[in-house]
Amino acid sequence: MIYLDNSATTRLYPEVLAAMLPYLQEEYGNPSSKYYTLAKNAQRAVEESREAVAKLIHATPEEIVFTCGSTESTNMILKGVADYRKLYEKKGNHIITSKAEHHATLNTCKYLNGELYSNHDASFSLLGSVPKVDRGFRVSFLDVNQYAQVDPSVFEKEICSDSILASFIWGNNEVGSLNNISLLGTIAKQHDVRLHIDGTQVVGKMDIDVNQLPVDFMSISAHKLHGPKGIGAAYIHGDMYGLPPITSFMHGGEQENGMRAGTLAVHNIVGFGKAAQIALQHQEERIRALKKLDASVRALLEAHCNVEVLGDPFNHIPGLFSIVVKTKSFDNERFIRRVSEKIAVSTGSACTAGMPSHVLQAMGREDDVSRVIRISLSERNTIDDVRQLLELL
């Protein structure tokens, strides 16, 4: 099968699996236990992996908190920071995001401002119509441009004296456009607004140095860079006094500095660390290969008379393409089912399967929802893979 859905998940590197296996078998110790060898080995493996993940983005190990993935990282950061700044710092209650975010951000923000009852809109709840709950936060959902990007000037105009937190996706998971994180972060800093970035789709595909970015928090998932599913990290920017205080997301034990209780999944953490190590070792080579492939595929797609490429043509995640098939009768769901034995491709985000794309709606392209195909490549794909997709189209 030709695999063109790397933004949904990537194939586990064999070296990653090999690194994980001992911690599923003979090295089964709990890293929170004390003194005996199995516990010490597990603890050492966790800290070595934390260091490897930190090095990938030029952070310090202390700034990496392990979670089960980007969705948990985003929930932990948004709820924890908002709660702490409002209740303890008495700073305000205003949060800013955009209409083109991943649902991990959108639904967390809707929860905070009382629009979301559980994981679905109240109108679809099994409990019937549920009144809006006042949780004490106000959220602004910014419009985006035709590429699904946030205009920094629009962001700055929305900031007020009660603004405490902003959250934006770095690389859009549906159309690939990159936000100007440096400028958005600079604006946030000027107004004492904490900035969270969803870095899920860009970590491992770009050279990232958090010391050069005005960013306070970032979400990361291992399975986007050939690591295992079910493990991710929250980057929390620290200073000489340590990490900024946020309300704990999961209460229980004192794991992860008390911010995220629960026994650590050592095998997954080790896999994450190995994937990060490989990504860093081959970063220049991988980025160069992806950019070269990106340019070739973009030229191929733009020359095709029956497809239109969405997203920013210059500032985008290398290897991620969202295309509109111009044939009016085309149905992307039907097409994907028909070719499912030959090729793996998607209509958009795996987290919004079966739902109309809110990103396309925010871009003003809601009429194209049923004709969009997302192609997401790794450095192991070739241009012939995309040619075969076009032939099937």
CSV table of C-alpha atoms in Angstrom, one decimal:
chain,number,residue,atom,x,y,z
A,1,MET,CA,0.0,0.0,0.0
A,2,ILE,CA,1.1,3.6,-0.7
A,3,TYR,CA,0.9,5.5,2.5
A,4,LEU,CA,0.1,9.2,2.1
A,5,ASP,CA,-1.4,10.0,5.5
A,6,ASN,CA,1.6,10.8,7.6
A,7,SER,CA,-0.1,13.8,9.3
A,8,ALA,CA,-2.5,11.3,10.9
A,9,THR,CA,0.3,9.1,12.1
A,10,THR,CA,3.7,7.9,10.9
A,11,ARG,CA,5.2,4.4,10.7
A,12,LEU,CA,7.1,3.4,13.8
A,13,TYR,CA,10.8,3.2,13.1
A,14,PRO,CA,12.2,-0.3,13.7
A,15,GLU,CA,14.9,1.2,16.0
A,16,VAL,CA,12.1,2.8,18.1
A,17,LEU,CA,10.4,-0.6,18.5
A,18,ALA,CA,13.7,-2.3,19.4
A,19,ALA,CA,14.3,0.4,22.1
A,20,MET,CA,10.8,-0.1,23.6
A,21,LEU,CA,10.7,-3.8,23.8
A,22,PRO,CA,13.0,-4.3,26.9
A,23,TYR,CA,10.6,-2.0,28.9
A,24,LEU,CA,7.7,-4.2,28.0
A,25,GLN,CA,9.5,-7.3,29.0
A,26,GLU,CA,12.5,-7.6,31.4
A,27,GLU,CA,12.8,-4.0,32.4
A,28,TYR,CA,9.3,-3.6,33.9
A,29,GLY,CA,10.1,-1.5,36.9
A,30,ASN,CA,8.1,1.5,38.1
A,31,PRO,CA,10.2,4.7,37.8
A,32,SER,CA,8.5,6.1,40.9
A,33,SER,CA,9.6,3.3,43.1
A,34,LYS,CA,12.9,3.5,45.0
A,35,TYR,CA,16.2,1.9,45.4
A,36,TYR,CA,15.9,-1.5,43.6
A,37,THR,CA,17.6,-1.9,40.2
A,38,LEU,CA,14.4,-2.3,38.1
A,39,ALA,CA,13.1,1.0,39.4
A,40,LYS,CA,16.4,2.8,38.9
A,41,ASN,CA,16.7,1.5,35.4
A,42,ALA,CA,13.2,2.7,34.5
A,43,GLN,CA,13.8,6.1,36.1
A,44,ARG,CA,17.1,6.5,34.2
A,45,ALA,CA,15.4,5.5,30.9
A,46,VAL,CA,12.7,8.1,31.5
A,47,GLU,CA,15.2,10.9,32.2
A,48,GLU,CA,17.4,10.0,29.2
A,49,SER,CA,14.3,10.1,27.0
A,50,ARG,CA,13.2,13.5,28.5
A,51,GLU,CA,16.7,14.8,27.6
A,52,ALA,CA,16.4,13.5,24.0
A,53,VAL,CA,13.0,15.2,23.5
A,54,ALA,CA,14.3,18.4,25.0
A,55,LYS,CA,17.3,18.4,22.7
A,56,LEU,CA,15.0,18.1,19.7
A,57,ILE,CA,13.5,21.5,20.4
A,58,HIS,CA,16.6,23.0,22.2
A,59,ALA,CA,14.7,23.0,25.6
A,60,THR,CA,16.0,21.9,29.0
A,61,PRO,CA,14.9,18.5,30.3
A,62,GLU,CA,13.1,20.2,33.2
A,63,GLU,CA,10.8,22.0,30.6
A,64,ILE,CA,9.5,18.7,29.2
A,65,VAL,CA,6.4,17.1,30.9
A,66,PHE,CA,5.3,13.8,29.5
A,67,THR,CA,1.6,13.4,28.6
A,68,CYS,CA,-0.4,10.9,26.5
A,69,GLY,CA,-0.2,13.2,23.5
A,70,SER,CA,-0.8,16.6,22.1
A,71,THR,CA,-4.5,16.6,23.0
A,72,GLU,CA,-3.7,16.1,26.7
A,73,SER,CA,-0.8,18.6,26.5
A,74,THR,CA,-3.2,21.2,25.1
A,75,ASN,CA,-5.9,20.5,27.7
A,76,MET,CA,-3.4,20.6,30.5
A,77,ILE,CA,-1.8,23.8,29.4
A,78,LEU,CA,-5.0,25.8,28.5
A,79,LYS,CA,-7.0,24.7,31.6
A,80,GLY,CA,-4.0,24.9,34.0
A,81,VAL,CA,-2.8,28.3,32.9
A,82,ALA,CA,-6.2,29.8,32.6
A,83,ASP,CA,-7.2,28.5,36.0
A,84,TYR,CA,-4.0,29.7,37.7
A,85,ARG,CA,-3.9,33.1,36.2
A,86,LYS,CA,-7.5,33.9,36.9
A,87,LEU,CA,-7.8,32.4,40.4
A,88,TYR,CA,-4.4,32.9,41.9
A,89,GLU,CA,-2.8,35.8,39.9
A,90,LYS,CA,-6.1,37.6,39.5
A,91,LYS,CA,-5.0,38.7,36.0
A,92,GLY,CA,-8.2,38.3,34.1
A,93,ASN,CA,-10.4,35.7,32.3
A,94,HIS,CA,-9.9,36.4,28.5
A,95,ILE,CA,-8.5,33.7,26.2
A,96,ILE,CA,-7.8,34.2,22.5
A,97,THR,CA,-7.6,31.5,19.8
A,98,SER,CA,-8.7,31.2,16.1
A,99,LYS,CA,-11.4,29.5,14.2
A,100,ALA,CA,-8.9,27.2,12.4
A,101,GLU,CA,-7.4,25.4,15.4
A,102,HIS,CA,-7.3,21.7,16.1
A,103,HIS,CA,-10.3,20.5,18.0
A,104,ALA,CA,-8.1,19.9,21.1
A,105,THR,CA,-7.8,23.7,21.3
A,106,LEU,CA,-11.3,24.6,20.1
A,107,ASN,CA,-13.2,22.3,22.3
A,108,THR,CA,-11.0,23.1,25.4
A,109,CYS,CA,-11.7,26.8,24.8
A,110,LYS,CA,-15.4,26.0,24.3
A,111,TYR,CA,-15.4,24.1,27.6
A,112,LEU,CA,-13.7,27.0,29.4
A,113,ASN,CA,-16.3,29.6,28.1
A,114,GLY,CA,-19.2,27.2,28.9
A,115,GLU,CA,-20.2,26.4,25.3
A,116,LEU,CA,-19.2,22.7,25.5
A,117,TYR,CA,-21.0,20.4,27.9
A,118,SER,CA,-18.8,17.3,27.4
A,119,ASN,CA,-17.0,16.3,24.2
A,120,HIS,CA,-19.9,17.3,21.9
A,121,ASP,CA,-22.0,20.4,21.5
A,122,ALA,CA,-24.9,20.5,24.0
A,123,SER,CA,-27.4,20.2,21.2
A,124,PHE,CA,-26.1,16.7,20.5
A,125,SER,CA,-25.7,15.5,24.1
A,126,LEU,CA,-27.5,12.4,25.2
A,127,LEU,CA,-28.9,14.5,28.0
A,128,GLY,CA,-30.7,16.7,25.6
A,129,SER,CA,-30.5,20.5,25.6
A,130,VAL,CA,-27.9,21.6,28.3
A,131,PRO,CA,-27.7,25.2,29.4
A,132,LYS,CA,-24.5,27.1,28.9
A,133,VAL,CA,-22.3,26.8,32.0
A,134,ASP,CA,-20.5,29.9,33.3
A,135,ARG,CA,-17.0,28.7,34.1
A,136,GLY,CA,-15.8,32.3,34.4
A,137,PHE,CA,-13.8,32.6,31.1
A,138,ARG,CA,-14.4,34.5,28.0
A,139,VAL,CA,-12.9,33.3,24.7
A,140,SER,CA,-12.4,35.1,21.4
A,141,PHE,CA,-12.3,33.0,18.3
A,142,LEU,CA,-10.4,35.0,15.6
A,143,ASP,CA,-11.2,34.9,11.9
A,144,VAL,CA,-8.4,33.7,9.7
A,145,ASN,CA,-7.3,34.6,6.2
A,146,GLN,CA,-7.8,32.5,3.0
A,147,TYR,CA,-4.8,30.3,4.0
A,148,ALA,CA,-6.2,29.6,7.6
A,149,GLN,CA,-3.6,31.9,9.2
A,150,VAL,CA,-4.0,34.4,12.0
A,151,ASP,CA,-3.4,38.0,11.1
A,152,PRO,CA,-1.1,39.3,13.9
A,153,SER,CA,-2.7,42.8,13.7
A,154,VAL,CA,-6.1,41.2,14.3
A,155,PHE,CA,-4.7,39.3,17.3
A,156,GLU,CA,-3.3,42.5,18.8
A,157,LYS,CA,-6.5,44.4,18.4
A,158,GLU,CA,-8.4,41.6,20.3
A,159,ILE,CA,-6.1,41.9,23.3
A,160,CYS,CA,-7.6,43.7,26.3
A,161,SER,CA,-6.7,44.3,29.9
A,162,ASP,CA,-8.3,41.0,30.9
A,163,SER,CA,-6.4,38.9,28.3
A,164,ILE,CA,-4.3,36.2,30.0
A,165,LEU,CA,-3.7,33.4,27.4
A,166,ALA,CA,-3.6,32.8,23.7
A,167,SER,CA,-3.4,29.5,21.8
A,168,PHE,CA,-2.5,29.1,18.1
A,169,ILE,CA,-1.6,26.2,15.9
A,170,TRP,CA,1.9,26.5,14.3
A,171,GLY,CA,1.3,24.4,11.2
A,172,ASN,CA,-2.3,23.8,10.3
A,173,ASN,CA,-3.1,20.1,10.3
A,174,GLU,CA,-5.5,20.2,7.4
A,175,VAL,CA,-4.1,22.7,4.9
A,176,GLY,CA,-0.5,22.9,6.1
A,177,SER,CA,-0.2,26.7,6.4
A,178,LEU,CA,2.3,28.1,9.0
A,179,ASN,CA,1.4,30.9,11.4
A,180,ASN,CA,3.9,33.6,12.1
A,181,ILE,CA,4.7,32.4,15.6
A,182,SER,CA,7.6,34.8,16.1
A,183,LEU,CA,5.4,37.8,15.5
A,184,LEU,CA,2.4,36.4,17.4
A,185,GLY,CA,4.6,35.6,20.3
A,186,THR,CA,6.2,39.0,20.4
A,187,ILE,CA,2.8,40.7,20.5
A,188,ALA,CA,1.7,38.3,23.3
A,189,LYS,CA,4.8,39.2,25.3
A,190,GLN,CA,4.3,42.9,25.0
A,191,HIS,CA,0.8,42.5,26.6
A,192,ASP,CA,1.7,39.9,29.3
A,193,VAL,CA,-0.4,37.3,27.5
A,194,ARG,CA,0.9,33.7,27.8
A,195,LEU,CA,1.2,32.0,24.5
A,196,HIS,CA,0.6,28.3,23.8
A,197,ILE,CA,1.5,26.8,20.5
A,198,ASP,CA,0.2,23.5,19.0
A,199,GLY,CA,3.5,22.2,17.5
A,200,THR,CA,2.2,18.7,16.7
A,201,GLN,CA,2.6,18.8,12.9
A,202,VAL,CA,5.9,20.7,12.8
A,203,VAL,CA,8.2,19.1,15.4
A,204,GLY,CA,10.6,16.9,13.5
A,205,LYS,CA,9.9,18.6,10.2
A,206,MET,CA,11.5,21.9,11.0
A,207,ASP,CA,14.6,23.0,13.0
A,208,ILE,CA,13.0,24.3,16.2
A,209,ASP,CA,14.8,26.3,18.9
A,210,VAL,CA,12.4,27.4,21.6
A,211,ASN,CA,15.1,29.7,23.0
A,212,GLN,CA,14.7,31.8,19.8
A,213,LEU,CA,10.9,31.8,20.0
A,214,PRO,CA,8.7,34.0,22.3
A,215,VAL,CA,6.6,31.0,23.2
A,216,ASP,CA,5.5,29.9,26.7
A,217,PHE,CA,4.0,26.5,26.0
A,218,MET,CA,3.9,23.9,23.2
A,219,SER,CA,2.2,20.6,22.6
A,220,ILE,CA,4.0,17.7,20.9
A,221,SER,CA,3.1,14.1,19.9
A,222,ALA,CA,5.5,11.2,19.3
A,223,HIS,CA,3.5,9.4,16.7
A,224,LYS,CA,3.9,12.3,14.2
A,225,LEU,CA,7.7,11.7,14.1
A,226,HIS,CA,7.8,7.9,13.8
A,227,GLY,CA,7.4,7.3,17.5
A,228,PRO,CA,4.6,5.3,19.3
A,229,LYS,CA,1.0,6.5,19.8
A,230,GLY,CA,-0.2,7.4,23.3
A,231,ILE,CA,2.8,9.5,24.3
A,232,GLY,CA,3.5,13.2,23.9
A,233,ALA,CA,4.9,16.1,25.8
A,234,ALA,CA,4.0,19.6,27.0
A,235,TYR,CA,6.9,22.1,26.7
A,236,ILE,CA,6.7,24.6,29.5
A,237,HIS,CA,9.1,27.4,29.3
A,238,GLY,CA,11.1,27.9,32.5
A,239,ASP,CA,13.5,30.5,33.8
A,240,MET,CA,16.0,30.8,36.6
A,241,TYR,CA,13.2,30.3,39.2
A,242,GLY,CA,11.9,27.1,37.6
A,243,LEU,CA,8.7,26.4,35.7
A,244,PRO,CA,5.7,28.8,35.8
A,245,PRO,CA,3.0,27.6,38.2
A,246,ILE,CA,-0.1,26.0,36.5
A,247,THR,CA,-3.0,24.1,38.1
A,248,SER,CA,-2.4,20.3,37.9
A,249,PHE,CA,-4.3,18.6,35.2
A,250,MET,CA,-4.4,15.1,36.8
A,251,HIS,CA,-4.3,14.9,40.6
A,252,GLY,CA,-2.8,11.9,42.4
A,253,GLY,CA,0.9,11.2,42.8
A,254,GLU,CA,3.8,13.6,42.4
A,255,GLN,CA,4.9,12.4,39.0
A,256,GLU,CA,6.0,15.0,36.5
A,257,ASN,CA,6.6,17.6,39.2
A,258,GLY,CA,3.0,17.2,40.4
A,259,MET,CA,1.6,18.5,37.2
A,260,ARG,CA,0.5,15.2,35.7
A,261,ALA,CA,-0.1,12.3,38.1
A,262,GLY,CA,-0.1,8.7,37.2
A,263,THR,CA,2.4,5.9,36.6
A,264,LEU,CA,4.6,6.7,33.7
A,265,ALA,CA,4.4,4.6,30.5
A,266,VAL,CA,8.1,3.9,30.4
A,267,HIS,CA,8.0,1.9,27.2
A,268,ASN,CA,6.2,4.7,25.3
A,269,ILE,CA,8.5,7.3,26.8
A,270,VAL,CA,11.6,5.4,25.7
A,271,GLY,CA,10.1,5.1,22.2
A,272,PHE,CA,9.4,8.9,22.1
A,273,GLY,CA,13.0,9.5,23.2
A,274,LYS,CA,14.4,7.2,20.6
A,275,ALA,CA,12.3,8.8,17.8
A,276,ALA,CA,13.4,12.3,19.0
A,277,GLN,CA,17.0,11.1,19.0
A,278,ILE,CA,16.7,9.8,15.4
A,279,ALA,CA,14.9,12.9,14.2
A,280,LEU,CA,17.6,15.1,15.6
A,281,GLN,CA,20.5,13.0,14.2
A,282,HIS,CA,19.0,13.1,10.7
A,283,GLN,CA,17.3,16.5,11.0
A,284,GLU,CA,19.2,18.3,8.2
A,285,GLU,CA,19.0,15.4,5.9
A,286,ARG,CA,15.3,14.8,6.6
A,287,ILE,CA,14.3,18.4,6.2
A,288,ARG,CA,16.3,18.7,3.0
A,289,ALA,CA,14.6,15.6,1.5
A,290,LEU,CA,11.1,16.7,2.6
A,291,LYS,CA,11.6,20.2,1.1
A,292,LYS,CA,12.9,18.7,-2.2
A,293,LEU,CA,10.0,16.3,-2.4
A,294,ASP,CA,7.6,19.1,-1.4
A,295,ALA,CA,8.7,21.3,-4.3
A,296,SER,CA,8.4,18.5,-6.8
A,297,VAL,CA,5.0,17.4,-5.7
A,298,ARG,CA,3.7,21.0,-5.6
A,299,ALA,CA,4.9,21.6,-9.1
A,300,LEU,CA,3.1,18.3,-10.2
A,301,LEU,CA,-0.1,19.3,-8.4
A,302,GLU,CA,-0.1,22.9,-9.7
A,303,ALA,CA,0.4,21.7,-13.2
A,304,HIS,CA,-2.6,19.4,-13.0
A,305,CYS,CA,-5.7,20.8,-14.6
A,306,ASN,CA,-8.2,19.2,-12.3
A,307,VAL,CA,-6.9,20.0,-8.8
A,308,GLU,CA,-6.3,23.2,-6.8
A,309,VAL,CA,-3.8,23.3,-4.0
A,310,LEU,CA,-5.0,25.1,-0.8
A,311,GLY,CA,-2.9,26.8,1.9
A,312,ASP,CA,0.0,29.2,1.8
A,313,PRO,CA,2.3,28.2,-1.1
A,314,PHE,CA,5.3,29.7,0.6
A,315,ASN,CA,4.9,29.3,4.3
A,316,HIS,CA,3.7,25.7,4.9
A,317,ILE,CA,4.6,22.4,6.5
A,318,PRO,CA,6.8,20.6,4.0
A,319,GLY,CA,5.1,17.6,2.5
A,320,LEU,CA,1.5,18.5,3.5
A,321,PHE,CA,-0.9,19.3,0.7
A,322,SER,CA,-4.7,19.9,0.8
A,323,ILE,CA,-6.1,19.7,-2.7
A,324,VAL,CA,-9.6,20.4,-4.1
A,325,VAL,CA,-10.7,18.2,-7.0
A,326,LYS,CA,-12.5,20.5,-9.4
A,327,THR,CA,-14.9,17.9,-10.8
A,328,LYS,CA,-18.2,18.9,-9.2
A,329,SER,CA,-19.5,15.4,-8.8
A,330,PHE,CA,-16.4,14.2,-7.0
A,331,ASP,CA,-17.0,12.8,-3.5
A,332,ASN,CA,-13.9,12.4,-1.4
A,333,GLU,CA,-15.3,9.8,1.1
A,334,ARG,CA,-16.5,7.6,-1.7
A,335,PHE,CA,-13.1,7.9,-3.5
A,336,ILE,CA,-11.1,7.0,-0.4
A,337,ARG,CA,-13.3,3.9,0.2
A,338,ARG,CA,-12.8,2.8,-3.4
A,339,VAL,CA,-9.0,3.0,-3.3
A,340,SER,CA,-8.5,1.9,0.3
A,341,GLU,CA,-6.7,-1.3,-0.7
A,342,LYS,CA,-4.2,0.6,-2.8
A,343,ILE,CA,-3.5,3.9,-1.1
A,344,ALA,CA,-3.9,5.5,2.3
A,345,VAL,CA,-5.0,9.1,2.1
A,346,SER,CA,-7.5,11.3,4.0
A,347,THR,CA,-10.1,14.0,3.6
A,348,GLY,CA,-8.5,16.0,6.4
A,349,SER,CA,-7.8,15.6,10.1
A,350,ALA,CA,-8.2,12.2,11.6
A,351,CYS,CA,-9.6,13.9,14.8
A,352,THR,CA,-12.6,15.3,12.9
A,353,ALA,CA,-13.5,12.3,10.8
A,354,GLY,CA,-17.2,12.4,9.8
A,355,MET,CA,-17.5,16.1,10.5
A,356,PRO,CA,-17.5,19.0,8.1
A,357,SER,CA,-14.1,20.7,8.1
A,358,HIS,CA,-14.2,23.8,10.3
A,359,VAL,CA,-10.9,24.9,8.8
A,360,LEU,CA,-12.3,25.0,5.3
A,361,GLN,CA,-15.3,26.8,6.7
A,362,ALA,CA,-13.1,29.4,8.4
A,363,MET,CA,-11.2,29.9,5.1
A,364,GLY,CA,-14.5,30.5,3.2
A,365,ARG,CA,-14.2,27.2,1.4
A,366,GLU,CA,-17.2,25.3,2.9
A,367,ASP,CA,-18.5,24.5,-0.6
A,368,ASP,CA,-15.4,22.4,-1.2
A,369,VAL,CA,-15.6,20.2,1.8
A,370,SER,CA,-16.7,17.1,-0.1
A,371,ARG,CA,-14.0,17.5,-2.8
A,372,VAL,CA,-10.8,17.9,-0.6
A,373,ILE,CA,-8.1,15.3,-0.3
A,374,ARG,CA,-5.2,15.7,2.2
A,375,ILE,CA,-1.8,14.3,1.1
A,376,SER,CA,0.8,14.1,3.8
A,377,LEU,CA,4.3,12.8,3.1
A,378,SER,CA,7.3,11.5,4.9
A,379,GLU,CA,10.8,11.6,3.6
A,380,ARG,CA,10.3,7.9,2.6
A,381,ASN,CA,7.6,8.8,0.0
A,382,THR,CA,8.4,9.5,-3.6
A,383,ILE,CA,6.8,11.7,-6.3
A,384,ASP,CA,5.7,8.5,-8.0
A,385,ASP,CA,3.5,7.8,-5.0
A,386,VAL,CA,1.6,11.0,-5.7
A,387,ARG,CA,1.5,10.4,-9.4
A,388,GLN,CA,-0.3,7.1,-8.7
A,389,LEU,CA,-2.8,9.0,-6.6
A,390,LEU,CA,-3.4,11.4,-9.4
A,391,GLU,CA,-3.9,8.5,-11.8
A,392,LEU,CA,-6.5,7.0,-9.5
A,393,LEU,CA,-8.2,10.4,-9.2
